[in-house]
Coordinates of C-alpha atoms (C1' of nucleotides) and ligand atoms in Angstrom, one line a residue:
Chain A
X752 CA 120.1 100.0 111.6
X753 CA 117.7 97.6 110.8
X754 CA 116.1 94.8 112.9
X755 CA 113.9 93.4 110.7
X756 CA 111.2 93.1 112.9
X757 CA 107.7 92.1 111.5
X758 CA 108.8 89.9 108.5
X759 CA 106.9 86.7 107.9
X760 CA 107.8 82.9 109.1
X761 CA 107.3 79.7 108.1
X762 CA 104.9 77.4 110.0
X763 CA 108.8 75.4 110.5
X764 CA 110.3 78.8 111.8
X765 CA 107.3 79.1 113.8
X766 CA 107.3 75.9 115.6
X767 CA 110.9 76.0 116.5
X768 CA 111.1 80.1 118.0
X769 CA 108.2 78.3 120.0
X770 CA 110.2 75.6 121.0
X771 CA 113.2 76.9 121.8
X772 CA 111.4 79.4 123.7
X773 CA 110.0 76.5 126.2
X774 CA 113.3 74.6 126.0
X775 CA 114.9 78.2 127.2
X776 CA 113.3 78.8 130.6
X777 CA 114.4 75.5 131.7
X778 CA 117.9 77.5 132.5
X779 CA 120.3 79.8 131.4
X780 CA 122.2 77.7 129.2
X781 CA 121.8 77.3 125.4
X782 CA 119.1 74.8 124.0
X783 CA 120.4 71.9 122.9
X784 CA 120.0 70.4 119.4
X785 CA 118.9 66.7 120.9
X786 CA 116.3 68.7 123.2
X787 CA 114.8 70.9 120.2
X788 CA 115.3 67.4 118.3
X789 CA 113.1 65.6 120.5
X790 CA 110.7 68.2 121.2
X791 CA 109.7 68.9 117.6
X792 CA 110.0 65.1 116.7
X793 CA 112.9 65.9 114.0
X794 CA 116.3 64.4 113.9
X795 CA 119.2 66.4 115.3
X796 CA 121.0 66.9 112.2
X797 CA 117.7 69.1 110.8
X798 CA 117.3 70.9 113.7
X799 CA 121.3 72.5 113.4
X800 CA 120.2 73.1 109.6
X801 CA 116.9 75.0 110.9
X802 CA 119.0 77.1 113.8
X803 CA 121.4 78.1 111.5
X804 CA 118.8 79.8 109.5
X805 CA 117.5 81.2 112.2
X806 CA 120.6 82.7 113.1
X807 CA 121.2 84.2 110.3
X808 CA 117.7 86.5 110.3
X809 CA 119.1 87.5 114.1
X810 CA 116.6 85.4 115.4
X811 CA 118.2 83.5 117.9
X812 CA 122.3 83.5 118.9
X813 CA 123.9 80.0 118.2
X814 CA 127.2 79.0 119.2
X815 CA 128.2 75.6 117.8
X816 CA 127.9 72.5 119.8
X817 CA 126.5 75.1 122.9
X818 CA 123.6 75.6 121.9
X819 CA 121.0 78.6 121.1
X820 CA 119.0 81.4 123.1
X821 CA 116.4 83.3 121.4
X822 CA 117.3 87.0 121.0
X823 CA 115.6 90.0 122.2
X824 CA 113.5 90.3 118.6
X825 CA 113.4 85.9 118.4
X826 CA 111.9 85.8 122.0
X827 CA 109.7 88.7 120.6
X828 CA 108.3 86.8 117.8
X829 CA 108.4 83.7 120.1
X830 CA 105.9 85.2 122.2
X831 CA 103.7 86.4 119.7
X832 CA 102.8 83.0 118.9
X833 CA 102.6 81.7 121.9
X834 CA 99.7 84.4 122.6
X835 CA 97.8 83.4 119.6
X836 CA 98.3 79.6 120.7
X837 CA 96.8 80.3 124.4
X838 CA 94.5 82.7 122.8
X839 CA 92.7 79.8 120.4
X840 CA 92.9 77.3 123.1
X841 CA 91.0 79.4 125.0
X842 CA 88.5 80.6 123.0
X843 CA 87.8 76.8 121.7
X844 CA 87.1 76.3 125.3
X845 CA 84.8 79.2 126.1
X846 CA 83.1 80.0 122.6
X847 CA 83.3 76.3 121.4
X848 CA 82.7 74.1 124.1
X849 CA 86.1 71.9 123.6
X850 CA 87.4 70.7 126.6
X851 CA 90.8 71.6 128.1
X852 CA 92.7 68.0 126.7
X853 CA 90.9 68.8 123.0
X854 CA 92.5 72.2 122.8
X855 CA 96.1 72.0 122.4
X856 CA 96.2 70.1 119.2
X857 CA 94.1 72.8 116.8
X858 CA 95.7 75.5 118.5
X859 CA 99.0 73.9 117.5
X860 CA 97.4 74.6 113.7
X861 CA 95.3 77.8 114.4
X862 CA 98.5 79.8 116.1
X863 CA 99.9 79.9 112.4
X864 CA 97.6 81.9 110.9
X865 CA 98.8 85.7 109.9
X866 CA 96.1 87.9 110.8
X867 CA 96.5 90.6 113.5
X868 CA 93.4 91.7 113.2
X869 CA 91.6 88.0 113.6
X870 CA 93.8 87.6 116.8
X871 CA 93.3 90.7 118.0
X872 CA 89.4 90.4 117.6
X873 CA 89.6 87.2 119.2
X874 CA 91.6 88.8 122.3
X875 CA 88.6 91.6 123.1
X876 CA 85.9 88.6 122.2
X877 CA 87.4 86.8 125.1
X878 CA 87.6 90.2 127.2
X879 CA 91.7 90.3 127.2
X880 CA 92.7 87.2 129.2
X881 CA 95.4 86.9 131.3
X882 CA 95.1 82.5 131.2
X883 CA 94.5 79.9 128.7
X884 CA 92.6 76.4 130.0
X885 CA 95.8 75.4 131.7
X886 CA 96.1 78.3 133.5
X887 CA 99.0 79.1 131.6
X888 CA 99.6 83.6 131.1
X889 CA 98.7 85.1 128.2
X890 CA 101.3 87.2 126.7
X891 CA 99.6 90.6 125.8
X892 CA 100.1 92.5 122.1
X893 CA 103.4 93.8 123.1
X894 CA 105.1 90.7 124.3
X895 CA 104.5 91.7 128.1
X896 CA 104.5 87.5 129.5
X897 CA 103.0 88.3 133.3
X898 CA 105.4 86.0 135.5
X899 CA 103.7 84.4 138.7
X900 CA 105.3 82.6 141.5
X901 CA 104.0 79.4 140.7
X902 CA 104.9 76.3 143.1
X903 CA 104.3 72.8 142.8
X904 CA 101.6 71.1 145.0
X905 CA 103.9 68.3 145.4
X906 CA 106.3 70.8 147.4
X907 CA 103.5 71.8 150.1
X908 CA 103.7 70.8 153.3
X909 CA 100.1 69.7 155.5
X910 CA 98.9 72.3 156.6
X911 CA 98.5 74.2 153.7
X912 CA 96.3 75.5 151.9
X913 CA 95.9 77.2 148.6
X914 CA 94.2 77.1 144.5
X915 CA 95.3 75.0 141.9
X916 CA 96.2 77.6 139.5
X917 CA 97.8 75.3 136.5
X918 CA 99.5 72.0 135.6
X919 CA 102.6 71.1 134.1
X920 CA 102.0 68.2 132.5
X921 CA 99.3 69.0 129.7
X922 CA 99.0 65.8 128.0
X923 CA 94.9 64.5 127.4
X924 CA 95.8 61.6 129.7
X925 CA 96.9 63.7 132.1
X926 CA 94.1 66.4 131.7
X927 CA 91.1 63.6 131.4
X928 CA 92.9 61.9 135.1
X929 CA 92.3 65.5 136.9
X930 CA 88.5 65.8 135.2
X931 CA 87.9 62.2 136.3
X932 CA 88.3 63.7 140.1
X933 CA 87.1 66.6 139.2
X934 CA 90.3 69.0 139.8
X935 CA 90.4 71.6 137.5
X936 CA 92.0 75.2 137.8
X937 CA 90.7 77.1 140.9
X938 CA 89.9 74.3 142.8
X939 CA 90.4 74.8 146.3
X940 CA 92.8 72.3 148.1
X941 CA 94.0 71.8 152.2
X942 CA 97.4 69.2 152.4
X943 CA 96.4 66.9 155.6
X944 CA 98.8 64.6 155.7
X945 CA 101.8 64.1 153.5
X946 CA 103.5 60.3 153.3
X947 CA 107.2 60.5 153.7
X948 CA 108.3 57.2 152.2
X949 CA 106.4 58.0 148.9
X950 CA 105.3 61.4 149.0
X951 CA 101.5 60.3 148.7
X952 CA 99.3 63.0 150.3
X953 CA 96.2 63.1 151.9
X954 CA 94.4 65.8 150.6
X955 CA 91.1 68.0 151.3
X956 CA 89.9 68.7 147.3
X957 CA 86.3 69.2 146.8
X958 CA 84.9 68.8 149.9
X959 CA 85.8 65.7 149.6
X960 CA 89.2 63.7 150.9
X961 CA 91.4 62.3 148.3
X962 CA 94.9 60.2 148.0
X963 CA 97.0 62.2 145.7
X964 CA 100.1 60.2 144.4
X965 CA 103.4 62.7 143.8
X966 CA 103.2 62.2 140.7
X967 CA 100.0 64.1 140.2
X968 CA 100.7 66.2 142.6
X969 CA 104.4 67.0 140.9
X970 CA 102.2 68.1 137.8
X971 CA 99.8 70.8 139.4
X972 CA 100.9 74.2 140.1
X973 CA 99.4 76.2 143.2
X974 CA 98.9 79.2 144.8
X975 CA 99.2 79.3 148.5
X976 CA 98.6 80.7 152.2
X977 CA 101.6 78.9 153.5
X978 CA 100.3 77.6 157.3
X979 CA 102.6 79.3 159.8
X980 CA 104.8 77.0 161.0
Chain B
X772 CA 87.4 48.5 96.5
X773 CA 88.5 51.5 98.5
X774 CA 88.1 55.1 97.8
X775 CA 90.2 57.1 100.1
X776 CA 87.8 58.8 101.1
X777 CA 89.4 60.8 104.6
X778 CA 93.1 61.2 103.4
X779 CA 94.7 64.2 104.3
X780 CA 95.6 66.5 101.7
X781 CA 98.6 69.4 101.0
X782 CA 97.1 73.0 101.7
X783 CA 98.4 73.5 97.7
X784 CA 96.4 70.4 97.2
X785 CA 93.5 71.9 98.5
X786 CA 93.8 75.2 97.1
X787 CA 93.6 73.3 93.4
X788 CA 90.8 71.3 94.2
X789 CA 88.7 74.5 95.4
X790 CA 89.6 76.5 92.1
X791 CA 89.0 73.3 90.0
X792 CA 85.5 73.1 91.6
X793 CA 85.0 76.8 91.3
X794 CA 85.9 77.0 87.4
X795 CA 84.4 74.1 86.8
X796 CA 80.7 75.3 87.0
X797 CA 81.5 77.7 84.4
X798 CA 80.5 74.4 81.7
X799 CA 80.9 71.0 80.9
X800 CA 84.2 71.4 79.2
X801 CA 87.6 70.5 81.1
X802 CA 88.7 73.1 83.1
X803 CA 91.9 74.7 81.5
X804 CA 95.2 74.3 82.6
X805 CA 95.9 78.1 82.0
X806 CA 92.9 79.2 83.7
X807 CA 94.0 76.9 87.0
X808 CA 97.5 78.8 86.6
X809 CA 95.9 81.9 86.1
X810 CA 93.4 81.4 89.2
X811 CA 96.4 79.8 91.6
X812 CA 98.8 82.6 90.4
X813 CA 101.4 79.2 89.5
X814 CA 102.6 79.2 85.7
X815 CA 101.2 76.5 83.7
X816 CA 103.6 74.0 83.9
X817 CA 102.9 73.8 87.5
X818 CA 99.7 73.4 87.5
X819 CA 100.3 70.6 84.8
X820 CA 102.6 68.6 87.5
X821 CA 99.4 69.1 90.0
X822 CA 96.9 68.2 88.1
X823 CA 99.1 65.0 87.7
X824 CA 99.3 64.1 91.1
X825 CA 95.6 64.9 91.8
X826 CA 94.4 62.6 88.9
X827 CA 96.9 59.8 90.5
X828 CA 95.2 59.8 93.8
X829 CA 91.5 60.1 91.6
X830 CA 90.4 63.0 92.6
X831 CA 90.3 64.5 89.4
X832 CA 89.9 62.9 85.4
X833 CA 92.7 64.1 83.7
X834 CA 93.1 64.3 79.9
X835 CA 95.8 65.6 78.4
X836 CA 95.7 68.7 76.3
X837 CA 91.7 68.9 77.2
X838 CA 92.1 70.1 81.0
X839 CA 90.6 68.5 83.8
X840 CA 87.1 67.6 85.5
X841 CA 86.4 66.5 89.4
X842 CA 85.5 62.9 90.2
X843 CA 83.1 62.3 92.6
X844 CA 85.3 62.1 95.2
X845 CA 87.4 65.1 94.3
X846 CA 84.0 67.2 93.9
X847 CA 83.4 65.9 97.9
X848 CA 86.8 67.4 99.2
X849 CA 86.7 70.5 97.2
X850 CA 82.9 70.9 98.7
X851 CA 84.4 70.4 102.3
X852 CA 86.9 73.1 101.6
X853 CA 84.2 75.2 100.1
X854 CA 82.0 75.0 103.0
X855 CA 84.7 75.5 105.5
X856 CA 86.0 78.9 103.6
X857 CA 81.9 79.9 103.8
X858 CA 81.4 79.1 107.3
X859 CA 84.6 80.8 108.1
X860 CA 83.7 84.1 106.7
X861 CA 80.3 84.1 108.2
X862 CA 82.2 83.5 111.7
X863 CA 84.4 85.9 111.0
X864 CA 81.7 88.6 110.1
X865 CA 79.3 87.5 112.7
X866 CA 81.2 87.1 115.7
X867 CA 84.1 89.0 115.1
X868 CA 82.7 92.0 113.6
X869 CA 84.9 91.6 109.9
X870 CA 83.4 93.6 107.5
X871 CA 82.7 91.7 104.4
X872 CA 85.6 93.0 102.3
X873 CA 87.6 91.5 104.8
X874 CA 86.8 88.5 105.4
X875 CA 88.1 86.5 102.4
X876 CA 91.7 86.5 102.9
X877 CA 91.8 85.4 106.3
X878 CA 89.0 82.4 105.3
X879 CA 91.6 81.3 102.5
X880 CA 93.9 80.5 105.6
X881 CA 91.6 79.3 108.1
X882 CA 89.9 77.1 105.6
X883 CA 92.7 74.7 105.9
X884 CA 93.0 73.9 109.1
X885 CA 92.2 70.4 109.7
X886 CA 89.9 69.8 112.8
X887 CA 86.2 68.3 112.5
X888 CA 85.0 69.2 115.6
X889 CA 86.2 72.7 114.7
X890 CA 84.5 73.2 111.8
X891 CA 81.5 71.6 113.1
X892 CA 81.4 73.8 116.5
X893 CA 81.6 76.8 114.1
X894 CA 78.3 75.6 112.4
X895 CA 76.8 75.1 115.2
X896 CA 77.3 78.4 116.7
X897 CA 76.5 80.4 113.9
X898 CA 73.4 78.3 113.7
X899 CA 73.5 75.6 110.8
X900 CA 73.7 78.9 108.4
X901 CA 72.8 78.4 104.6
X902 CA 74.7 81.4 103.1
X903 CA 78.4 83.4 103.9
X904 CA 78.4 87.3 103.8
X905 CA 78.2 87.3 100.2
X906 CA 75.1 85.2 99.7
X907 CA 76.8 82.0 98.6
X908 CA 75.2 78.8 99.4
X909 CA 77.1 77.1 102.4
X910 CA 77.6 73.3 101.9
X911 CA 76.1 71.1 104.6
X912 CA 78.4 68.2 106.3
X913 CA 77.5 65.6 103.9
X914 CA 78.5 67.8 100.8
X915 CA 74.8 68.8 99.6
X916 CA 75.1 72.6 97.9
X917 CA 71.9 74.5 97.7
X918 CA 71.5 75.3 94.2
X919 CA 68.9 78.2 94.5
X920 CA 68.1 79.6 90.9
X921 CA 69.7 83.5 91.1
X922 CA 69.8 85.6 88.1
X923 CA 71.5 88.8 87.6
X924 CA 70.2 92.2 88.3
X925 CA 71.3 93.1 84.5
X926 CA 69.2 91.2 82.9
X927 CA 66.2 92.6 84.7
X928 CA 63.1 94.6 83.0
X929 CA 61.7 98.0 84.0
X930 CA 59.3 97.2 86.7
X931 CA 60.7 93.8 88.5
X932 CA 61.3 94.1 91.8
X933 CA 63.1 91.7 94.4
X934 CA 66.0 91.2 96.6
X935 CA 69.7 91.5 96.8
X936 CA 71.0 87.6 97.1
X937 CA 74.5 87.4 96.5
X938 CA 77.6 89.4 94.3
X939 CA 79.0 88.1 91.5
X940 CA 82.4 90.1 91.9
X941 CA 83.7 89.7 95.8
X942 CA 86.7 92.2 95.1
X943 CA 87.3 94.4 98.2
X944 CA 86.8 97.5 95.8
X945 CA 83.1 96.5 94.3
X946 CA 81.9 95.6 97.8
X947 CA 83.2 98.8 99.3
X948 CA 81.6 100.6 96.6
X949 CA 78.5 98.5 97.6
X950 CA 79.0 99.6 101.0
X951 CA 78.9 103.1 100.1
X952 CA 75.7 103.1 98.4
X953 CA 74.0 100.7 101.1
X954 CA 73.2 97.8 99.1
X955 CA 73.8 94.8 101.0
X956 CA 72.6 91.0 100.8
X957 CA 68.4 91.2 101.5
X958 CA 68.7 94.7 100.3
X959 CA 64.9 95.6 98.1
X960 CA 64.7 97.6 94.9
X961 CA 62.6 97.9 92.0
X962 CA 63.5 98.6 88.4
X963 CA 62.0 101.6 87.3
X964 CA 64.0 102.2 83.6
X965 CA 66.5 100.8 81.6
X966 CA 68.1 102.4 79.1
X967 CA 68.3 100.8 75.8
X968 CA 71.4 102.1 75.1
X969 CA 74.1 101.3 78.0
X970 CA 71.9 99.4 80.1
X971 CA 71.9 102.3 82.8
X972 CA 69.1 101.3 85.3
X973 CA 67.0 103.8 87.2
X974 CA 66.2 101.7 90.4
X975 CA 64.5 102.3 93.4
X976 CA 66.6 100.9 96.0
X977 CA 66.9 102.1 99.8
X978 CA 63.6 104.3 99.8
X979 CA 66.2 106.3 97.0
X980 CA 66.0 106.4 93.5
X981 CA 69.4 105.4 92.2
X982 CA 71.2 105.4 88.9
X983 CA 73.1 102.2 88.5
X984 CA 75.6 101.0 86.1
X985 CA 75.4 98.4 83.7
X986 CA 78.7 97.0 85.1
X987 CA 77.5 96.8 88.6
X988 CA 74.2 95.2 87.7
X989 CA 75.9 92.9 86.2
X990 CA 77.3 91.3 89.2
X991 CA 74.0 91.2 92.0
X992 CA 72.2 88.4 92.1
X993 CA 68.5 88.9 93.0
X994 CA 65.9 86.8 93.4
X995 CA 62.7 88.6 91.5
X996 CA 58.9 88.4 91.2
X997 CA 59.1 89.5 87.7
X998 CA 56.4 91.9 86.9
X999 CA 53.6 90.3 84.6
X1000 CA 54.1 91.7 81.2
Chain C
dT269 C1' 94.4 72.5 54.0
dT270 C1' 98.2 74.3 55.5
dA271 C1' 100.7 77.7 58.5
dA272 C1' 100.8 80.6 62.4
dA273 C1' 99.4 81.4 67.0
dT274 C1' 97.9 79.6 71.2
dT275 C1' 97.9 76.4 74.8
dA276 C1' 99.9 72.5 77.2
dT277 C1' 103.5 69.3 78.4
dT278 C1' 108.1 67.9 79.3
dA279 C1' 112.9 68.6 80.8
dG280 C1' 115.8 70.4 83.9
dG281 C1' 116.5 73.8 88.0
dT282 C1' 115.7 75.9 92.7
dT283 C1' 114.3 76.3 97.6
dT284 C1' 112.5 74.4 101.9
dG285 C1' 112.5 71.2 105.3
dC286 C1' 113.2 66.9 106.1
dC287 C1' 116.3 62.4 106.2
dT288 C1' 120.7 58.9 106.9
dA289 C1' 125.4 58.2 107.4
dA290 C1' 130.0 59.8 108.3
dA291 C1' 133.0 63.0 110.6
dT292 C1' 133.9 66.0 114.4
dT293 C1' 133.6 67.9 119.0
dT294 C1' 132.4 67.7 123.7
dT295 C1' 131.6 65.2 127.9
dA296 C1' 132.1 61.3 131.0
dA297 C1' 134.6 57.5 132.7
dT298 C1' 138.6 55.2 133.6
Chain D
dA718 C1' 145.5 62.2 130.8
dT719 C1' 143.4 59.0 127.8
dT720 C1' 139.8 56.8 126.0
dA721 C1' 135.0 55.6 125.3
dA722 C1' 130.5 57.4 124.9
dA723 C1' 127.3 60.9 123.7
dA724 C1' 126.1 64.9 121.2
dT725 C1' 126.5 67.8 117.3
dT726 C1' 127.7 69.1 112.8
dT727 C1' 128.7 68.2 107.9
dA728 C1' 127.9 65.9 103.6
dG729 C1' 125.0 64.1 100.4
dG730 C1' 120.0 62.9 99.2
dC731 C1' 114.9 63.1 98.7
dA732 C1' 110.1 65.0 98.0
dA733 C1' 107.0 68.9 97.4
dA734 C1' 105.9 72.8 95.0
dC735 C1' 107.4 76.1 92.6
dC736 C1' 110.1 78.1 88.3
dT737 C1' 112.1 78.9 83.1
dA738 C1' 113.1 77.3 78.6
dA739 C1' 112.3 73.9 75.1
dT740 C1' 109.1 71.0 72.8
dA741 C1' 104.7 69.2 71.3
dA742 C1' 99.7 69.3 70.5
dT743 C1' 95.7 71.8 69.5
dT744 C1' 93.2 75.6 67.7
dT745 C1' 92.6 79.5 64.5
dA746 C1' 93.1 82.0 60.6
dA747 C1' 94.7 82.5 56.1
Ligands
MN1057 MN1 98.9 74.1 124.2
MN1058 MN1 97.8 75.8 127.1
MN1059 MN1 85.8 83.9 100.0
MN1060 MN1 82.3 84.2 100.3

DNA sequence: TTAAATTATTAGGTTTGCCTAAATTTTAAT
DNA sequence: ATTAAAATTTAGGCAAACCTAATAATTTAA
């Protein structure tokens, strides 16, 4: 028996085990085609091409017009690159003073490169992470993808109190709107008061009070010391 | 008149415009279309098609049958890509504790990845450096190459002395045999006999008296006070 | 100065990863 | 249950970057 383990990708390969793997914790189902389509900005008749290719190196399980799931070895090399992405966007922060909206686009480039060693140096350089910039985990060398409860701020009720610990929404607009009011991962936050017409919440964040809209607040994730109610 | 001067190019592109520059110094002549295939590992008649496309977008004269030459512009990218393989490796060796046989093949990937502020961030933090790990002259931002005047340890007479500045060969094998003897870049010696007949030098180097081969002279660079004669 | 050898170009294919347009299947709405 | 709409797949092409084999130009050697 052969699983064919540790052969080599293509940058195309690449992207799409990445994407599908995203597109898969959504839910149980299979991955569409028109989400993979509009994820990796291709058009749906390219994506079937891809996924059949990928099917055929027992990467992922396809059943026509249902839809794929990565298998046990496709979610393996899924996660591989997904460490080296969160890796780089890390270090670019740390080591090379980019900020947390700059990051995601090089390490879109950098995860492609094939050198264990390079990562692996890269991994002890940063002291073995377990979070990129986004708070997002960092799977370790053997695929291990630590799973925390994560809730949404926008789910808290006042009272509560907790840490922003991430965000869902990681686009620069998004990431320069938080830095703008100074939010960034382990900020400190207390819910005072929470609008039930529009969700809008009055919020203690940096010592300071702010109006979070539910949009915003739909995009953070948070730890928290639920209030006793 | 317009010189498209920021396009983006092909990572194949690229690699042709780096081993054009690099054969290129070897003389005035047109580089040769078999010693781009034999350089780029691509037969011939690939190399020709390239060479086509490269001359259509100016980046390189082109005469048929008499091989091809950079234009100005040409000679600017392949210096970017030049500088970005050099300041790679240093990284590499510096931060990341690569030895310098190692370096190399990773630099040939990371060299391509398309970020400014990257590339820039990595200068910065290995201090605006001048040389790689093997002693070659790191172009600045602007394309300006340090052309220091090196000569070869070969052609060196019984009782020079000087300095270890850079290898001609930058095989894995000759700079682990380099390794093995201690002679690194800055390394000191003095020439203290050459035989006439196969250019074996006797050659203080290391506090040790060392018999060296003609071969290996022949590719260290050193920067000498040549003794008066 | 010619003929042979070498080098380079052209012609015609292949593979990868895209695309559009047409056909098929599934899903949603009467 | 039918039909319309939406999603997916298939068919047929295209461009990039390779390749081999055939042809042409240049160089070298007789
Ligand atoms: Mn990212
Ligand atoms: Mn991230
Ligand atoms: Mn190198
Ligand atoms: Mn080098």
């Amino acid at each position: 028996m052969c699983f064919y383990t540790d052969l080599m990708f293509t940058q195309s390969e690449e992207n799409y085990l990445k994407a599908i793997f995203h597109l898969e914790q959504e839910g149980e189902a299979g991955v569409a085609t028109s989400n993979l389509s509009e994820q990796l900005q291709a058009k749906a008749a390219s994506v079937t091409e891809m996924i059949k290719k990928l099917a055929d190196k027992n990467l992922v399980d396809y059943q026509k017009y249902y839809g794929v799931r990565l298998t046990e070895n496709g979610r393996k090399q899924a996660l591989n690159i997904v460490r080296k992405h969160r890796l780089w966007e890390l270090f670019l922060a740390e080591h090379l003073g980019f900020k947390w909206d700059e990051v995601h686009e090089v390490a879109e480039q950098l995860e492609h490169i094939k050198s264990e060693k390079l990562i692996d140096s890269i991994d002890k350089l940063l002291g073995y992470p377990k979070n990129d910039p986004h708070g997002d985990p960092i799977p370790d060398k053997n695929g291990n993808l630590e799973k925390k409860n994560k809730s949404l701020l926008s789910k808290c009720k006042p009272g509560d109190s907790g840490v922003i610990i991430g965000v869902k929404d990681t686009s620069s607009s998004f990431l320069q709107y938080l830095d703008k009011q100074h939010i960034a991962i382990g900020t400190k936050f207390t819910i005072q008061h929470k609008e039930p017409f529009d969700g809008l919440l009055d919020i203690d964040i940096n010592t300071k009070q702010l109006k979070m809209s539910h949009k915003m607040a739909a995009n953070l994730y948070v730890e928290t010391n639920e209030s006793s109610s």
